[in-house]
Coordinates of C-alpha atoms in Angstrom, one line a residue:
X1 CA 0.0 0.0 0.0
X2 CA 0.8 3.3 -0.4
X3 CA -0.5 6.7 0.4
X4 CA -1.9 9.5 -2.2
X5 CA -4.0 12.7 -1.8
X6 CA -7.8 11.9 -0.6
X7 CA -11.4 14.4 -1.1
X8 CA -11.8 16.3 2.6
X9 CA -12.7 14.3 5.5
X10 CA -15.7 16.7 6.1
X11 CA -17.1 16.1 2.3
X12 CA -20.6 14.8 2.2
X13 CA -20.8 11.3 0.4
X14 CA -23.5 9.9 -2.0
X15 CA -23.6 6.1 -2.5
X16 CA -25.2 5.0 -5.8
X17 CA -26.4 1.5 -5.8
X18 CA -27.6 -0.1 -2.4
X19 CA -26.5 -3.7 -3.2
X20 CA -24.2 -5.9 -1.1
X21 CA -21.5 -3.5 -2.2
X22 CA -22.9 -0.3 -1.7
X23 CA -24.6 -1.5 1.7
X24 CA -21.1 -1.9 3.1
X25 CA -19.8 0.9 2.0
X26 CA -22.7 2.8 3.2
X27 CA -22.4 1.3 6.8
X28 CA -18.7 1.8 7.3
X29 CA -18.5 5.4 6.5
X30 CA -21.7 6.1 8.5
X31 CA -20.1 4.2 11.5
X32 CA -16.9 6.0 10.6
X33 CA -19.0 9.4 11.0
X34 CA -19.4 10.8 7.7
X35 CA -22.4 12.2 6.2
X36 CA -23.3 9.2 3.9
X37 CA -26.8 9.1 1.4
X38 CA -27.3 5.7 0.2
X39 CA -29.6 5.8 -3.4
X40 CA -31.4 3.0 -4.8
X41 CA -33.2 2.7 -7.9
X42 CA -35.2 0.3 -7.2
X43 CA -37.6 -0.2 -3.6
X44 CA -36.7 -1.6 -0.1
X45 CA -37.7 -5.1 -2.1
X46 CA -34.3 -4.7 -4.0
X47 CA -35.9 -7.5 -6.2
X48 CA -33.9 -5.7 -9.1
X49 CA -30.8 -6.1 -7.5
X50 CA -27.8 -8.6 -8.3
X51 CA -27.8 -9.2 -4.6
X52 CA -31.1 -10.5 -4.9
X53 CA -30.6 -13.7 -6.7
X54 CA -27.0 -14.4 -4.6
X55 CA -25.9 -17.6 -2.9
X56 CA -24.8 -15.6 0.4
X57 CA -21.6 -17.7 0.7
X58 CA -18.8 -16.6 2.4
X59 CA -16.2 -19.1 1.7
X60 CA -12.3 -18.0 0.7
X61 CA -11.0 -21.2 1.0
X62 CA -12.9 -23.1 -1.1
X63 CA -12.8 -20.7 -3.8
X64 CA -9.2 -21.1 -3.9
X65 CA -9.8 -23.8 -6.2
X66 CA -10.9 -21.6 -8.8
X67 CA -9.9 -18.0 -7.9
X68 CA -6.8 -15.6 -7.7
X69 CA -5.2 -15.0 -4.2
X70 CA -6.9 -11.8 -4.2
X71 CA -9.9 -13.4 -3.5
X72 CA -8.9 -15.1 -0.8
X73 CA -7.1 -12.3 0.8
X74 CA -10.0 -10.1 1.0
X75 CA -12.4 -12.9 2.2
X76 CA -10.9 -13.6 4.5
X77 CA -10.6 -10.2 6.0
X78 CA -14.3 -10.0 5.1
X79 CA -15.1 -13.1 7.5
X80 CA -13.9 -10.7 10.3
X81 CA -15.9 -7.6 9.2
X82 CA -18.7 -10.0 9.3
X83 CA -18.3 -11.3 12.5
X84 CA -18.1 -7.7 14.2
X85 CA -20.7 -5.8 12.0
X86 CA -23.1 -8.4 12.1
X87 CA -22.5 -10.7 14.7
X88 CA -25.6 -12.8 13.7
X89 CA -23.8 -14.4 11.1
X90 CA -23.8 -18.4 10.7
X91 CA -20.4 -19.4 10.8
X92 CA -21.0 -23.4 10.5
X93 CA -18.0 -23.7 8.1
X94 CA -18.8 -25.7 4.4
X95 CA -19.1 -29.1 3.4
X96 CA -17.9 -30.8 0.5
X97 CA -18.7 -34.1 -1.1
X98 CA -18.4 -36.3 -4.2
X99 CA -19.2 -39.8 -5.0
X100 CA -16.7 -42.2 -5.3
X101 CA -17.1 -42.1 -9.5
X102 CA -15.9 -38.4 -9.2
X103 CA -12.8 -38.7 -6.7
X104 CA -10.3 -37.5 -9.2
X105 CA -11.9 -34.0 -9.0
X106 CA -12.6 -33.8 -5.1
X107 CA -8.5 -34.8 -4.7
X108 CA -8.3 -32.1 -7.5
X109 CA -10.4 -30.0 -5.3
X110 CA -8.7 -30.5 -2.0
X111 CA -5.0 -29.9 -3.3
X112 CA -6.3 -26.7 -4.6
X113 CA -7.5 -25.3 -1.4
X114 CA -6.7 -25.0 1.9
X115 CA -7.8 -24.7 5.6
X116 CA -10.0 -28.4 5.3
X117 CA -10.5 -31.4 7.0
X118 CA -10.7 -34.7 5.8
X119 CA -13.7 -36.6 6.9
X120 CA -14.6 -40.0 6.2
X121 CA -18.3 -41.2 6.1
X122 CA -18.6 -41.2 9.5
X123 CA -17.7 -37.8 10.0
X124 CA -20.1 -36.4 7.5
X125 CA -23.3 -38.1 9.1
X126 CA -21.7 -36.5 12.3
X127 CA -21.9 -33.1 10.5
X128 CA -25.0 -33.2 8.5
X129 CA -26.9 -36.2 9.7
X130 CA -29.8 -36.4 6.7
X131 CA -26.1 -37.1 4.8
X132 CA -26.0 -40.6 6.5
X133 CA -25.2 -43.2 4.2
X134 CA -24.9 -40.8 1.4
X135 CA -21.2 -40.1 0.9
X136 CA -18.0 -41.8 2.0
X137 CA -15.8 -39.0 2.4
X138 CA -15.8 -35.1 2.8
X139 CA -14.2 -32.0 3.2
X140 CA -14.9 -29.7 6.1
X141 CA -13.5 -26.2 5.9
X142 CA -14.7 -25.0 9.5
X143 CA -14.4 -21.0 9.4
X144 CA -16.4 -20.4 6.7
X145 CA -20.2 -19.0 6.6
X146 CA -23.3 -17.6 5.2
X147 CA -25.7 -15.5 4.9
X148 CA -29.2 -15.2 3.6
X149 CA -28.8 -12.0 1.0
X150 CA -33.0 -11.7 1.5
X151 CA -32.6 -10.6 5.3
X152 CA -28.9 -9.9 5.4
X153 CA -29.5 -6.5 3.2
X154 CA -32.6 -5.0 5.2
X155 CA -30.6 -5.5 8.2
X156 CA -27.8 -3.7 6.8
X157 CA -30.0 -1.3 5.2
X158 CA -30.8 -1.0 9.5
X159 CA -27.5 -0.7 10.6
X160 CA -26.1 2.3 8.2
X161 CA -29.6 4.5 9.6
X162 CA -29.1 3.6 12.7
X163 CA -25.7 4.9 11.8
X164 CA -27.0 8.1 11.0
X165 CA -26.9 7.6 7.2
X166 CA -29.9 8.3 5.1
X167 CA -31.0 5.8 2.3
X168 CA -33.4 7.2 -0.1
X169 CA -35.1 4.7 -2.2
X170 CA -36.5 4.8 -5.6
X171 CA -33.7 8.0 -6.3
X172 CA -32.2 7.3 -9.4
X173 CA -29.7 9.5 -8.8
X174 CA -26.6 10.8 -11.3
X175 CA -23.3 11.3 -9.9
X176 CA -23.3 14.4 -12.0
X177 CA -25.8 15.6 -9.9
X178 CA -24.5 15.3 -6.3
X179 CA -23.0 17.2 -4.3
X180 CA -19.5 15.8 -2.9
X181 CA -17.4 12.1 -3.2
X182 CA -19.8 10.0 -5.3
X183 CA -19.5 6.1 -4.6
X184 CA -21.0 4.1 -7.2
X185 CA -21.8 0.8 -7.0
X186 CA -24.4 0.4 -10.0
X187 CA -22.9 -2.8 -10.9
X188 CA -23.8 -3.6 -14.6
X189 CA -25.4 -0.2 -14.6
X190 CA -22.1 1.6 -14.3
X191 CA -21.4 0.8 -18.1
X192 CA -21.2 3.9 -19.1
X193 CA -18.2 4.7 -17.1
X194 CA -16.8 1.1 -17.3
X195 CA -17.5 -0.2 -20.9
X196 CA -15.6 -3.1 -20.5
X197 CA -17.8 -5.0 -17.7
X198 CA -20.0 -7.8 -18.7
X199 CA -22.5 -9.4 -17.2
X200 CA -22.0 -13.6 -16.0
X201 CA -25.5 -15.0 -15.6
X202 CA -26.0 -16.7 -12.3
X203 CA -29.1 -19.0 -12.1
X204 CA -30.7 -20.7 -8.9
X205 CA -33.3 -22.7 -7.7
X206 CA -35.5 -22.6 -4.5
X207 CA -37.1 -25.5 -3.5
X208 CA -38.6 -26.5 0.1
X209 CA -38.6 -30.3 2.0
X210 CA -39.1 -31.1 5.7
X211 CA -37.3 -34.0 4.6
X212 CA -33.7 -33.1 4.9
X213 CA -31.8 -30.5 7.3
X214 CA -28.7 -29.1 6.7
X215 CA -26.7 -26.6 9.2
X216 CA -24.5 -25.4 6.6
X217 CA -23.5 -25.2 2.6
X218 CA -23.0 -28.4 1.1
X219 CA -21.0 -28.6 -2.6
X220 CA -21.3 -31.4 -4.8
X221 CA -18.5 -32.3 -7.0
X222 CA -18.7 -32.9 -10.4
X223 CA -17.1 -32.6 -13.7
X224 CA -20.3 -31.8 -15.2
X225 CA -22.5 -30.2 -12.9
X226 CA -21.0 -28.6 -9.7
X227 CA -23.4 -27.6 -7.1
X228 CA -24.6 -25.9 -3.9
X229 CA -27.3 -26.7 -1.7
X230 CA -27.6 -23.5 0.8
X231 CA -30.0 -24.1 3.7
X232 CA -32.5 -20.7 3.5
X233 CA -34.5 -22.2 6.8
X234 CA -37.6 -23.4 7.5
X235 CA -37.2 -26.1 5.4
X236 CA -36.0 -24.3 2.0
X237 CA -32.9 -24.9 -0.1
X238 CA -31.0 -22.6 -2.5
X239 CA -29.9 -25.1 -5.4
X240 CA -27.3 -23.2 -7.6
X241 CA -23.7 -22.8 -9.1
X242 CA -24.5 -21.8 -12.7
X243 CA -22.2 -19.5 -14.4
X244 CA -23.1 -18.2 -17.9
X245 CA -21.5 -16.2 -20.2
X246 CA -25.1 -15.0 -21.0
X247 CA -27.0 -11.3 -20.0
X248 CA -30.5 -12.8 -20.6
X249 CA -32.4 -13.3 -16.8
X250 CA -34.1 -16.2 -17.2
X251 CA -33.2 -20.3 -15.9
X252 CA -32.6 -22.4 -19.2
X253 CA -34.2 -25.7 -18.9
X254 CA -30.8 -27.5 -19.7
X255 CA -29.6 -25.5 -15.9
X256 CA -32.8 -26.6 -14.1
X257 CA -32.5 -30.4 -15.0
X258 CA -28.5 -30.3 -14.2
X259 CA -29.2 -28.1 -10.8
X260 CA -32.0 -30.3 -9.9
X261 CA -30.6 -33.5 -10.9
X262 CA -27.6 -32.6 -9.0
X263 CA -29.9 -31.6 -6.1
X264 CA -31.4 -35.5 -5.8
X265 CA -27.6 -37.0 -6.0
X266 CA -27.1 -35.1 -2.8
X267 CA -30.4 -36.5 -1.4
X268 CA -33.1 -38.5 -3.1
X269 CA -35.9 -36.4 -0.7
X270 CA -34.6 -33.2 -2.8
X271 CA -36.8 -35.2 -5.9
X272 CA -39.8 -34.9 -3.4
X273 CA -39.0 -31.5 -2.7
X274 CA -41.6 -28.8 -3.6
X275 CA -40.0 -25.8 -5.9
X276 CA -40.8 -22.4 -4.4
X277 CA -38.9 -20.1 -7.1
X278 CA -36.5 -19.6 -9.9
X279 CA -34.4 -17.0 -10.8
X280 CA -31.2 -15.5 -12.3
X281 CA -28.9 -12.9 -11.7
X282 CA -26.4 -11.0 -13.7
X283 CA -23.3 -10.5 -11.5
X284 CA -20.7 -7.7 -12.5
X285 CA -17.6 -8.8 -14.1
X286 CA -14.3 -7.7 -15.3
X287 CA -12.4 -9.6 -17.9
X288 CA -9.9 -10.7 -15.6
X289 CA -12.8 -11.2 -13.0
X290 CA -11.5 -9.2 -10.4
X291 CA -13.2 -6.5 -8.5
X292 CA -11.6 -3.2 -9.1
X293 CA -12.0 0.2 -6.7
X294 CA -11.4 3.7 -9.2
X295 CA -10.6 6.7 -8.1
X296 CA -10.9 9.8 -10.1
X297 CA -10.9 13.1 -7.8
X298 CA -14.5 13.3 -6.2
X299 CA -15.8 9.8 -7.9
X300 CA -15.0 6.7 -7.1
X301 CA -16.1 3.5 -8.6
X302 CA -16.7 -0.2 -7.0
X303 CA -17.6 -2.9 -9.3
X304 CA -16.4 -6.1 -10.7
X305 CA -17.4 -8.3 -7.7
X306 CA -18.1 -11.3 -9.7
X307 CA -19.7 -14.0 -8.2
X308 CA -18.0 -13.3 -4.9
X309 CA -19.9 -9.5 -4.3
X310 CA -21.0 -11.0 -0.4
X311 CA -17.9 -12.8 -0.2
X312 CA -15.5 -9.4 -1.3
X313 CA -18.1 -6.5 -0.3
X314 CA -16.9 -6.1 3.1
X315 CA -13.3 -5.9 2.9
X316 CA -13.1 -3.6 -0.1
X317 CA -15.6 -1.0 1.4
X318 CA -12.9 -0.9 4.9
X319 CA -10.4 0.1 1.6
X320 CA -12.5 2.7 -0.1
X321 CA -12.9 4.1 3.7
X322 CA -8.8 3.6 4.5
X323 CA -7.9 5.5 1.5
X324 CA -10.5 8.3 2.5
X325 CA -9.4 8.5 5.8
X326 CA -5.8 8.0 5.6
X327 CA -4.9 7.9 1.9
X328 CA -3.8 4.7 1.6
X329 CA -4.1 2.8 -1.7
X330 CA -3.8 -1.2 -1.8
X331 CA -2.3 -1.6 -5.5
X332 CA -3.8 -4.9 -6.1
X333 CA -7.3 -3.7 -6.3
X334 CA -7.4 0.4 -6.5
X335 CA -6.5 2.6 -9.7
X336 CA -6.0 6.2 -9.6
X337 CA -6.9 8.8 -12.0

């Protein structure tokens, strides 16, 4: 890191997107005393928002097997913001399983990643008990979490007024027209400032059983269709892991079969299971798929969260507020104008 020239501590700020991203960076600066304005497009619903159709998994470790070492260095430091901002948070780690056919990729999985236990069948009845008889081995990775984007955001959305920041739905505010540092977090929205985002379709599945219980996400491996069961409560499942080079918002039938398929290969109840809702998101990508924080004088720009925007939202909001309060600039992830 290093340190450069920062907009007056006294500045008001204006957050433009009230998303995972923009929720966190709301509720730092407001906690950190500034005099913040969250603006949402949309209503207190946030049905239009990426965050909306989101998995909720905080897990750095096992997406070492398929990310850059940035990602794991800012979720983990994310894990920690979690904890202390909302302390609510289920931290009862992830599980993940295969079926004997597939154990070349579950090795492949485990030498990829790190901070795992090896469990044998025994051990994942122990941990998930409507998994008995179901796999032979597993791997535990015990600090990781989630959260349930559907309640997690109102309670942010909580914390930054209680804060003493404002949030003014259905404003669909221009930076242009604000007075002070501008934040925006628009996500695909921000296009025409960052032309070269896409958007990465992310499809999902909610179906509802009092037949199985799960205390935490469970990942199936497979070398044709990967997924995650995320228990929602009261007896509902998020069934997803779809990610499509696509900027359409609909569930492809070829995604529902796989995703449900996959869904009775973790449990045969899940083929009994009652489907509540489907649904797609488009998440925010660059083309190297890393999340990127701009600064340019009084605008600053947070996007390119990926498929990891509750995973990386967090840690680069306590960035945005470091360089505002001290200046400091972690090269990885910030550019300067």
């Amino acid at each position: 890191m290093y340190q450069t020239s920062r907009p007056r501590g006294d500045s008001p700020v204006s957050i433009i997107g009230a998303g995972i991203a923009g929720a966190w960076h709301a509720l730092l600066l407001a906690e950190a005393g500034r005099a913040v304005t969250l603006h949402e497009r949309s209503d207190a619903g946030m049905t239009e928002s990426t965050s909306h159709w989101a998995g909720g998994m905080l897990a750095p470790w096992c997406e070492e097997e398929a990310s850059e070492p940035l990602i794991t260095r800012l979720g983990i430091r994310s894990l920690d913001l979690w904890r202390q901002h909302v302390p609510e948070t289920a931290f009862n780690g992830s599980l993940v399983v295969t079926h004997p056919r597939d154990r070349a990729d579950f090795e492949r999985f485990a030498r990829l990643t790190t901070n795992h236990h090896r469990l044998d069948a025994e051990g994942v009845r122990a941990l998930e008990p409507s998994l008995e008889g179901r796999f032979r081995e597993g791997l535990f990775y015990p600090d990781e979490g989630h959260v349930e984007p559907r309640r997690v955001l109102p309670r942010l959305h909580a914390a930054i007024a209680k804060a003493g920041g404002a949030i003014k739905f259905g404003s669909d505010a221009e930076a242009d027209d604000l007075d002070g540092l501008v934040i925006d977090c628009r996500g695909l929205a921000a296009r025409d400032r960052e032309p070269s985002l896409r958007g990465v379709k992310g499809e999902m599945i909610i179906i509802e059983t009092s037949e199985v219980e799960l205390s935490r996400p469970v990942r199936l491996i497979h070398p044709r269709w990967p997924l995650y069961v995320i228990p929602r409560g009261d007896g509902r499942f998020m069934l997803g892991a779809t990610s499509i080079e696509a900027e359409d918002n609909g569930v492809s039938v070829r995604s529902a079969l796989e995703l449900l398929g996959a869904a009775y290969v973790v449990h045969p109840a899940f083929g009994e299971a009652r489907i509540v809702e489907f649904g797609a998101g488009l998440r925010p990508a660059f083309p190297d798929n890393l999340p990127k924080i701009r600064i340019e004088q009084e605008r600053i720009t947070v996007n390119g969260l990926y498929r990891h925007g509750f995973l990386l939202a967090p840690a680069l909001a306590e960035l945005t507020l470091a360089y505002l309060a001290r200046g400091e600039i972690d090269n990885e992830v910030m550019q300067c104008a």
